[in-house]
Amino acid sequence: MITVHIIDSQQIYVRSEQVDPYMRLPDGAIISDAPPAVSPPQVARWTGSGWEILPERPPAPPAPPAPVPQSCTRRQGRLALLQNDLLDDVEDAIAAIPDPAQRRAAQIEYEADTWDRGNAFLQGMWAQMGGTEEGLNDLFRLAVTL
């Protein structure tokens, strides 16, 4: 049997275990010298080559953003635009397209039952209005919740 030390995703020491060296090691297991003794709220963190003592547990890293939906319904998209005070701006931008054929094509895209995140018209209109990629991602994240 050998002693392994279990660390969490922040490399903070959790516990020690006796394990069979010929079996699969538990998740987060490292083989090293024992971590130093600490007094709460101190914690021991594995650096990759040794232990360091931190005065307290660091805050958890922020959760990654939700995945970007690839589409939403027209209703969802319009509600998201409305919540961000952009609905009138988009409709005004479409109405202001000088070429009648391009304006009509824009209206058809805008009135589609499904709005696809990768649609070239949608991305172009968003950029023309000064929107960013991340802003469009956030709008789609919001839209699918409505």
mmCIF file of N, CA, C and O in Angstrom, residues 56-130:
data_model
loop_
_atom_site.group_PDB
_atom_site.id
_atom_site.type_symbol
_atom_site.label_atom_id
_atom_site.label_comp_id
_atom_site.label_asym_id
_atom_site.label_seq_id
_atom_site.Cartn_x
_atom_site.Cartn_y
_atom_site.Cartn_z
ATOM 1 N N GLU A 56 -5.779 31.377 3.175
ATOM 2 C CA GLU A 56 -7.162 30.904 3.121
ATOM 3 C C GLU A 56 -7.411 30.323 1.737
ATOM 4 O O GLU A 56 -6.620 30.511 0.819
ATOM 5 N N ARG A 57 -8.521 29.615 1.612
ATOM 6 C CA ARG A 57 -8.876 29.029 0.309
ATOM 7 C C ARG A 57 -9.152 30.162 -0.677
ATOM 8 O O ARG A 57 -9.897 31.074 -0.385
ATOM 9 N N PRO A 58 -8.536 30.107 -1.857
ATOM 10 C CA PRO A 58 -8.818 31.135 -2.856
ATOM 11 C C PRO A 58 -10.257 31.009 -3.342
ATOM 12 O O PRO A 58 -10.846 29.928 -3.278
ATOM 13 N N PRO A 59 -10.818 32.111 -3.839
ATOM 14 C CA PRO A 59 -12.188 32.013 -4.366
ATOM 15 C C PRO A 59 -12.234 31.059 -5.556
ATOM 16 O O PRO A 59 -11.256 30.920 -6.287
ATOM 17 N N ALA A 60 -13.363 30.421 -5.706
ATOM 18 C CA ALA A 60 -13.535 29.509 -6.848
ATOM 19 C C ALA A 60 -13.487 30.311 -8.141
ATOM 20 O O ALA A 60 -13.976 31.443 -8.188
ATOM 21 N N PRO A 61 -12.900 29.751 -9.175
ATOM 22 C CA PRO A 61 -12.884 30.466 -10.454
ATOM 23 C C PRO A 61 -14.314 30.617 -10.970
ATOM 24 O O PRO A 61 -15.178 29.794 -10.673
ATOM 25 N N PRO A 62 -14.565 31.666 -11.735
ATOM 26 C CA PRO A 62 -15.919 31.845 -12.250
ATOM 27 C C PRO A 62 -16.300 30.698 -13.183
ATOM 28 O O PRO A 62 -15.444 30.127 -13.854
ATOM 29 N N ALA A 63 -17.578 30.389 -13.185
ATOM 30 C CA ALA A 63 -18.067 29.331 -14.068
ATOM 31 C C ALA A 63 -17.915 29.786 -15.517
ATOM 32 O O ALA A 63 -18.065 30.970 -15.815
ATOM 33 N N PRO A 64 -17.596 28.866 -16.404
ATOM 34 C CA PRO A 64 -17.498 29.260 -17.817
ATOM 35 C C PRO A 64 -18.868 29.709 -18.314
ATOM 36 O O PRO A 64 -19.891 29.260 -17.802
ATOM 37 N N PRO A 65 -18.889 30.579 -19.307
ATOM 38 C CA PRO A 65 -20.188 31.019 -19.813
ATOM 39 C C PRO A 65 -20.953 29.853 -20.435
ATOM 40 O O PRO A 65 -20.358 28.871 -20.878
ATOM 41 N N ALA A 66 -22.252 29.993 -20.445
ATOM 42 C CA ALA A 66 -23.087 28.967 -21.061
ATOM 43 C C ALA A 66 -22.721 28.849 -22.539
ATOM 44 O O ALA A 66 -22.293 29.831 -23.155
ATOM 45 N N PRO A 67 -22.876 27.671 -23.117
ATOM 46 C CA PRO A 67 -22.593 27.534 -24.543
ATOM 47 C C PRO A 67 -23.496 28.462 -25.351
ATOM 48 O O PRO A 67 -24.599 28.785 -24.934
ATOM 49 N N VAL A 68 -23.010 28.865 -26.505
ATOM 50 C CA VAL A 68 -23.778 29.773 -27.360
ATOM 51 C C VAL A 68 -24.762 28.942 -28.178
ATOM 52 O O VAL A 68 -24.353 28.063 -28.933
ATOM 53 N N PRO A 69 -26.060 29.220 -28.033
ATOM 54 C CA PRO A 69 -27.042 28.499 -28.848
ATOM 55 C C PRO A 69 -26.823 28.815 -30.329
ATOM 56 O O PRO A 69 -26.462 29.935 -30.687
ATOM 57 N N GLN A 70 -27.055 27.858 -31.177
ATOM 58 C CA GLN A 70 -26.857 28.056 -32.611
ATOM 59 C C GLN A 70 -28.080 28.655 -33.282
ATOM 60 O O GLN A 70 -27.996 29.139 -34.406
ATOM 61 N N SER A 71 -29.222 28.649 -32.574
ATOM 62 C CA SER A 71 -30.418 29.246 -33.153
ATOM 63 C C SER A 71 -31.410 29.575 -32.053
ATOM 64 O O SER A 71 -31.283 29.108 -30.913
ATOM 65 N N CYS A 72 -32.377 30.405 -32.424
ATOM 66 C CA CYS A 72 -33.504 30.711 -31.553
ATOM 67 C C CYS A 72 -34.695 30.996 -32.449
ATOM 68 O O CYS A 72 -34.545 31.192 -33.658
ATOM 69 N N THR A 73 -35.884 31.018 -31.871
ATOM 70 C CA THR A 73 -37.055 31.355 -32.679
ATOM 71 C C THR A 73 -37.091 32.876 -32.880
ATOM 72 O O THR A 73 -36.445 33.629 -32.150
ATOM 73 N N ARG A 74 -37.837 33.289 -33.884
ATOM 74 C CA ARG A 74 -37.999 34.725 -34.123
ATOM 75 C C ARG A 74 -38.587 35.390 -32.879
ATOM 76 O O ARG A 74 -38.147 36.461 -32.467
ATOM 77 N N ARG A 75 -39.582 34.769 -32.265
ATOM 78 C CA ARG A 75 -40.188 35.314 -31.056
ATOM 79 C C ARG A 75 -39.138 35.513 -29.968
ATOM 80 O O ARG A 75 -39.056 36.581 -29.361
ATOM 81 N N GLN A 76 -38.322 34.503 -29.722
ATOM 82 C CA GLN A 76 -37.272 34.614 -28.703
ATOM 83 C C GLN A 76 -36.293 35.730 -29.039
ATOM 84 O O GLN A 76 -35.910 36.511 -28.173
ATOM 85 N N GLY A 77 -35.870 35.787 -30.310
ATOM 86 C CA GLY A 77 -34.918 36.814 -30.726
ATOM 87 C C GLY A 77 -35.478 38.214 -30.561
ATOM 88 O O GLY A 77 -34.798 39.118 -30.076
ATOM 89 N N ARG A 78 -36.725 38.391 -30.950
ATOM 90 C CA ARG A 78 -37.331 39.725 -30.827
ATOM 91 C C ARG A 78 -37.509 40.116 -29.360
ATOM 92 O O ARG A 78 -37.308 41.275 -28.998
ATOM 93 N N LEU A 79 -37.882 39.162 -28.519
ATOM 94 C CA LEU A 79 -38.001 39.470 -27.084
ATOM 95 C C LEU A 79 -36.641 39.842 -26.484
ATOM 96 O O LEU A 79 -36.545 40.753 -25.651
ATOM 97 N N ALA A 80 -35.592 39.149 -26.911
ATOM 98 C CA ALA A 80 -34.239 39.476 -26.425
ATOM 99 C C ALA A 80 -33.837 40.875 -26.891
ATOM 100 O O ALA A 80 -33.271 41.655 -26.119
ATOM 101 N N LEU A 81 -34.131 41.198 -28.150
ATOM 102 C CA LEU A 81 -33.840 42.554 -28.644
ATOM 103 C C LEU A 81 -34.633 43.588 -27.845
ATOM 104 O O LEU A 81 -34.100 44.638 -27.473
ATOM 105 N N LEU A 82 -35.895 43.298 -27.571
ATOM 106 C CA LEU A 82 -36.735 44.218 -26.802
ATOM 107 C C LEU A 82 -36.168 44.447 -25.405
ATOM 108 O O LEU A 82 -36.076 45.587 -24.943
ATOM 109 N N GLN A 83 -35.759 43.372 -24.752
ATOM 110 C CA GLN A 83 -35.196 43.498 -23.394
ATOM 111 C C GLN A 83 -33.912 44.316 -23.382
ATOM 112 O O GLN A 83 -33.553 44.884 -22.355
ATOM 113 N N ASN A 84 -33.215 44.362 -24.509
ATOM 114 C CA ASN A 84 -31.966 45.121 -24.600
ATOM 115 C C ASN A 84 -32.169 46.466 -25.308
ATOM 116 O O ASN A 84 -31.197 47.092 -25.722
ATOM 117 N N ASP A 85 -33.442 46.888 -25.447
ATOM 118 C CA ASP A 85 -33.782 48.153 -26.097
ATOM 119 C C ASP A 85 -33.195 48.256 -27.502
ATOM 120 O O ASP A 85 -32.734 49.320 -27.911
ATOM 121 N N LEU A 86 -33.194 47.154 -28.234
ATOM 122 C CA LEU A 86 -32.628 47.140 -29.577
ATOM 123 C C LEU A 86 -33.652 46.819 -30.663
ATOM 124 O O LEU A 86 -33.333 46.922 -31.852
ATOM 125 N N LEU A 87 -34.857 46.446 -30.271
ATOM 126 C CA LEU A 87 -35.842 46.013 -31.258
ATOM 127 C C LEU A 87 -36.137 47.118 -32.273
ATOM 128 O O LEU A 87 -36.082 46.891 -33.487
ATOM 129 N N ASP A 88 -36.421 48.321 -31.803
ATOM 130 C CA ASP A 88 -36.712 49.432 -32.726
ATOM 131 C C ASP A 88 -35.495 49.779 -33.578
ATOM 132 O O ASP A 88 -35.640 50.101 -34.763
ATOM 133 N N ASP A 89 -34.297 49.705 -32.981
ATOM 134 C CA ASP A 89 -33.079 50.020 -33.737
ATOM 135 C C ASP A 89 -32.892 49.065 -34.910
ATOM 136 O O ASP A 89 -32.532 49.491 -36.016
ATOM 137 N N VAL A 90 -33.136 47.777 -34.680
ATOM 138 C CA VAL A 90 -32.978 46.791 -35.753
ATOM 139 C C VAL A 90 -34.019 47.040 -36.838
ATOM 140 O O VAL A 90 -33.692 47.062 -38.032
ATOM 141 N N GLU A 91 -35.260 47.241 -36.423
ATOM 142 C CA GLU A 91 -36.311 47.459 -37.414
ATOM 143 C C GLU A 91 -36.077 48.752 -38.191
ATOM 144 O O GLU A 91 -36.304 48.810 -39.407
ATOM 145 N N ASP A 92 -35.588 49.804 -37.521
ATOM 146 C CA ASP A 92 -35.259 51.058 -38.205
ATOM 147 C C ASP A 92 -34.099 50.867 -39.181
ATOM 148 O O ASP A 92 -34.102 51.427 -40.281
ATOM 149 N N ALA A 93 -33.098 50.060 -38.787
ATOM 150 C CA ALA A 93 -31.947 49.814 -39.664
ATOM 151 C C ALA A 93 -32.384 49.072 -40.919
ATOM 152 O O ALA A 93 -31.907 49.372 -42.025
ATOM 153 N N ILE A 94 -33.302 48.132 -40.773
ATOM 154 C CA ILE A 94 -33.800 47.408 -41.952
ATOM 155 C C ILE A 94 -34.586 48.363 -42.849
ATOM 156 O O ILE A 94 -34.403 48.385 -44.064
ATOM 157 N N ALA A 95 -35.438 49.177 -42.248
ATOM 158 C CA ALA A 95 -36.244 50.126 -43.025
ATOM 159 C C ALA A 95 -35.374 51.156 -43.734
ATOM 160 O O ALA A 95 -35.778 51.697 -44.781
ATOM 161 N N ALA A 96 -34.188 51.419 -43.216
ATOM 162 C CA ALA A 96 -33.306 52.439 -43.795
ATOM 163 C C ALA A 96 -32.415 51.907 -44.922
ATOM 164 O O ALA A 96 -31.667 52.677 -45.517
ATOM 165 N N ILE A 97 -32.487 50.621 -45.223
ATOM 166 C CA ILE A 97 -31.678 50.075 -46.316
ATOM 167 C C ILE A 97 -32.185 50.701 -47.620
ATOM 168 O O ILE A 97 -33.368 50.555 -47.963
ATOM 169 N N PRO A 98 -31.310 51.419 -48.340
ATOM 170 C CA PRO A 98 -31.777 52.173 -49.513
ATOM 171 C C PRO A 98 -32.200 51.307 -50.704
ATOM 172 O O PRO A 98 -33.160 51.638 -51.394
ATOM 173 N N ASP A 99 -31.532 50.213 -50.936
ATOM 174 C CA ASP A 99 -31.849 49.373 -52.089
ATOM 175 C C ASP A 99 -33.101 48.539 -51.775
ATOM 176 O O ASP A 99 -33.100 47.772 -50.807
ATOM 177 N N PRO A 100 -34.158 48.666 -52.566
ATOM 178 C CA PRO A 100 -35.402 47.947 -52.275
ATOM 179 C C PRO A 100 -35.230 46.426 -52.222
ATOM 180 O O PRO A 100 -35.827 45.768 -51.365
ATOM 181 N N ALA A 101 -34.440 45.869 -53.135
ATOM 182 C CA ALA A 101 -34.246 44.412 -53.134
ATOM 183 C C ALA A 101 -33.489 43.962 -51.884
ATOM 184 O O ALA A 101 -33.850 42.947 -51.269
ATOM 185 N N GLN A 102 -32.455 44.712 -51.488
ATOM 186 C CA GLN A 102 -31.705 44.357 -50.273
ATOM 187 C C GLN A 102 -32.577 44.535 -49.033
ATOM 188 O O GLN A 102 -32.504 43.741 -48.094
ATOM 189 N N ARG A 103 -33.390 45.598 -49.026
ATOM 190 C CA ARG A 103 -34.284 45.832 -47.882
ATOM 191 C C ARG A 103 -35.277 44.679 -47.759
ATOM 192 O O ARG A 103 -35.523 44.168 -46.670
ATOM 193 N N ARG A 104 -35.838 44.240 -48.886
ATOM 194 C CA ARG A 104 -36.814 43.141 -48.863
ATOM 195 C C ARG A 104 -36.135 41.842 -48.411
ATOM 196 O O ARG A 104 -36.703 41.082 -47.633
ATOM 197 N N ALA A 105 -34.919 41.593 -48.891
ATOM 198 C CA ALA A 105 -34.180 40.405 -48.448
ATOM 199 C C ALA A 105 -33.923 40.462 -46.940
ATOM 200 O O ALA A 105 -34.046 39.457 -46.239
ATOM 201 N N ALA A 106 -33.589 41.649 -46.442
ATOM 202 C CA ALA A 106 -33.361 41.816 -45.004
ATOM 203 C C ALA A 106 -34.640 41.547 -44.218
ATOM 204 O O ALA A 106 -34.614 40.907 -43.160
ATOM 205 N N GLN A 107 -35.777 42.016 -44.739
ATOM 206 C CA GLN A 107 -37.053 41.767 -44.064
ATOM 207 C C GLN A 107 -37.368 40.276 -44.029
ATOM 208 O O GLN A 107 -37.851 39.761 -43.020
ATOM 209 N N ILE A 108 -37.081 39.589 -45.134
ATOM 210 C CA ILE A 108 -37.321 38.144 -45.168
ATOM 211 C C ILE A 108 -36.454 37.433 -44.132
ATOM 212 O O ILE A 108 -36.925 36.558 -43.393
ATOM 213 N N GLU A 109 -35.180 37.805 -44.052
ATOM 214 C CA GLU A 109 -34.285 37.208 -43.044
ATOM 215 C C GLU A 109 -34.801 37.499 -41.631
ATOM 216 O O GLU A 109 -34.825 36.622 -40.770
ATOM 217 N N TYR A 110 -35.211 38.736 -41.395
ATOM 218 C CA TYR A 110 -35.690 39.163 -40.075
ATOM 219 C C TYR A 110 -36.969 38.425 -39.689
ATOM 220 O O TYR A 110 -37.191 38.118 -38.531
ATOM 221 N N GLU A 111 -37.807 38.124 -40.679
ATOM 222 C CA GLU A 111 -39.087 37.473 -40.411
ATOM 223 C C GLU A 111 -39.009 35.950 -40.453
ATOM 224 O O GLU A 111 -40.021 35.267 -40.295
ATOM 225 N N ALA A 112 -37.812 35.402 -40.648
ATOM 226 C CA ALA A 112 -37.651 33.940 -40.667
ATOM 227 C C ALA A 112 -38.106 33.358 -39.328
ATOM 228 O O ALA A 112 -37.967 33.983 -38.275
ATOM 229 N N ASP A 113 -38.681 32.155 -39.372
ATOM 230 C CA ASP A 113 -39.159 31.516 -38.152
ATOM 231 C C ASP A 113 -38.027 31.224 -37.171
ATOM 232 O O ASP A 113 -38.218 31.257 -35.962
ATOM 233 N N THR A 114 -36.840 30.912 -37.713
ATOM 234 C CA THR A 114 -35.676 30.590 -36.883
ATOM 235 C C THR A 114 -34.540 31.534 -37.237
ATOM 236 O O THR A 114 -34.283 31.796 -38.408
ATOM 237 N N TRP A 115 -33.882 32.054 -36.216
ATOM 238 C CA TRP A 115 -32.694 32.892 -36.416
ATOM 239 C C TRP A 115 -31.469 32.038 -36.109
ATOM 240 O O TRP A 115 -31.319 31.539 -34.993
ATOM 241 N N ASP A 116 -30.614 31.873 -37.099
ATOM 242 C CA ASP A 116 -29.399 31.081 -36.936
ATOM 243 C C ASP A 116 -28.230 31.986 -36.565
ATOM 244 O O ASP A 116 -28.005 33.010 -37.217
ATOM 245 N N ARG A 117 -27.483 31.592 -35.550
ATOM 246 C CA ARG A 117 -26.360 32.393 -35.061
ATOM 247 C C ARG A 117 -25.331 32.645 -36.163
ATOM 248 O O ARG A 117 -24.725 33.707 -36.230
ATOM 249 N N GLY A 118 -25.144 31.709 -37.059
ATOM 250 C CA GLY A 118 -24.150 31.848 -38.109
ATOM 251 C C GLY A 118 -24.640 32.544 -39.367
ATOM 252 O O GLY A 118 -23.896 32.665 -40.339
ATOM 253 N N ASN A 119 -25.875 33.032 -39.372
ATOM 254 C CA ASN A 119 -26.448 33.676 -40.556
ATOM 255 C C ASN A 119 -25.666 34.939 -40.905
ATOM 256 O O ASN A 119 -25.468 35.816 -40.062
ATOM 257 N N ALA A 120 -25.230 35.049 -42.150
ATOM 258 C CA ALA A 120 -24.404 36.188 -42.580
ATOM 259 C C ALA A 120 -25.151 37.510 -42.457
ATOM 260 O O ALA A 120 -24.574 38.524 -42.044
ATOM 261 N N PHE A 121 -26.446 37.532 -42.812
ATOM 262 C CA PHE A 121 -27.224 38.770 -42.676
ATOM 263 C C PHE A 121 -27.275 39.207 -41.220
ATOM 264 O O PHE A 121 -27.028 40.367 -40.891
ATOM 265 N N LEU A 122 -27.604 38.268 -40.345
ATOM 266 C CA LEU A 122 -27.728 38.585 -38.919
ATOM 267 C C LEU A 122 -26.397 39.131 -38.375
ATOM 268 O O LEU A 122 -26.378 40.156 -37.683
ATOM 269 N N GLN A 123 -25.305 38.477 -38.706
ATOM 270 C CA GLN A 123 -23.997 38.929 -38.222
ATOM 271 C C GLN A 123 -23.645 40.301 -38.792
ATOM 272 O O GLN A 123 -23.114 41.155 -38.083
ATOM 273 N N GLY A 124 -23.956 40.515 -40.078
ATOM 274 C CA GLY A 124 -23.662 41.806 -40.693
ATOM 275 C C GLY A 124 -24.480 42.935 -40.094
ATOM 276 O O GLY A 124 -23.960 44.027 -39.833
ATOM 277 N N MET A 125 -25.777 42.680 -39.855
ATOM 278 C CA MET A 125 -26.640 43.691 -39.251
ATOM 279 C C MET A 125 -26.159 44.024 -37.844
ATOM 280 O O MET A 125 -26.108 45.180 -37.444
ATOM 281 N N TRP A 126 -25.782 42.991 -37.090
ATOM 282 C CA TRP A 126 -25.300 43.190 -35.720
ATOM 283 C C TRP A 126 -24.024 44.039 -35.723
ATOM 284 O O TRP A 126 -23.888 44.976 -34.942
ATOM 285 N N ALA A 127 -23.102 43.729 -36.616
ATOM 286 C CA ALA A 127 -21.847 44.488 -36.704
ATOM 287 C C ALA A 127 -22.118 45.925 -37.145
ATOM 288 O O ALA A 127 -21.519 46.869 -36.619
ATOM 289 N N GLN A 128 -23.043 46.106 -38.094
ATOM 290 C CA GLN A 128 -23.386 47.452 -38.566
ATOM 291 C C GLN A 128 -23.938 48.312 -37.434
ATOM 292 O O GLN A 128 -23.726 49.514 -37.385
ATOM 293 N N MET A 129 -24.613 47.665 -36.488
ATOM 294 C CA MET A 129 -25.172 48.391 -35.345
ATOM 295 C C MET A 129 -24.151 48.588 -34.232
ATOM 296 O O MET A 129 -24.471 49.115 -33.177
ATOM 297 N N GLY A 130 -22.915 48.150 -34.467
ATOM 298 C CA GLY A 130 -21.859 48.331 -33.471
ATOM 299 C C GLY A 130 -21.770 47.213 -32.454
ATOM 300 O O GLY A 130 -21.056 47.334 -31.459
#
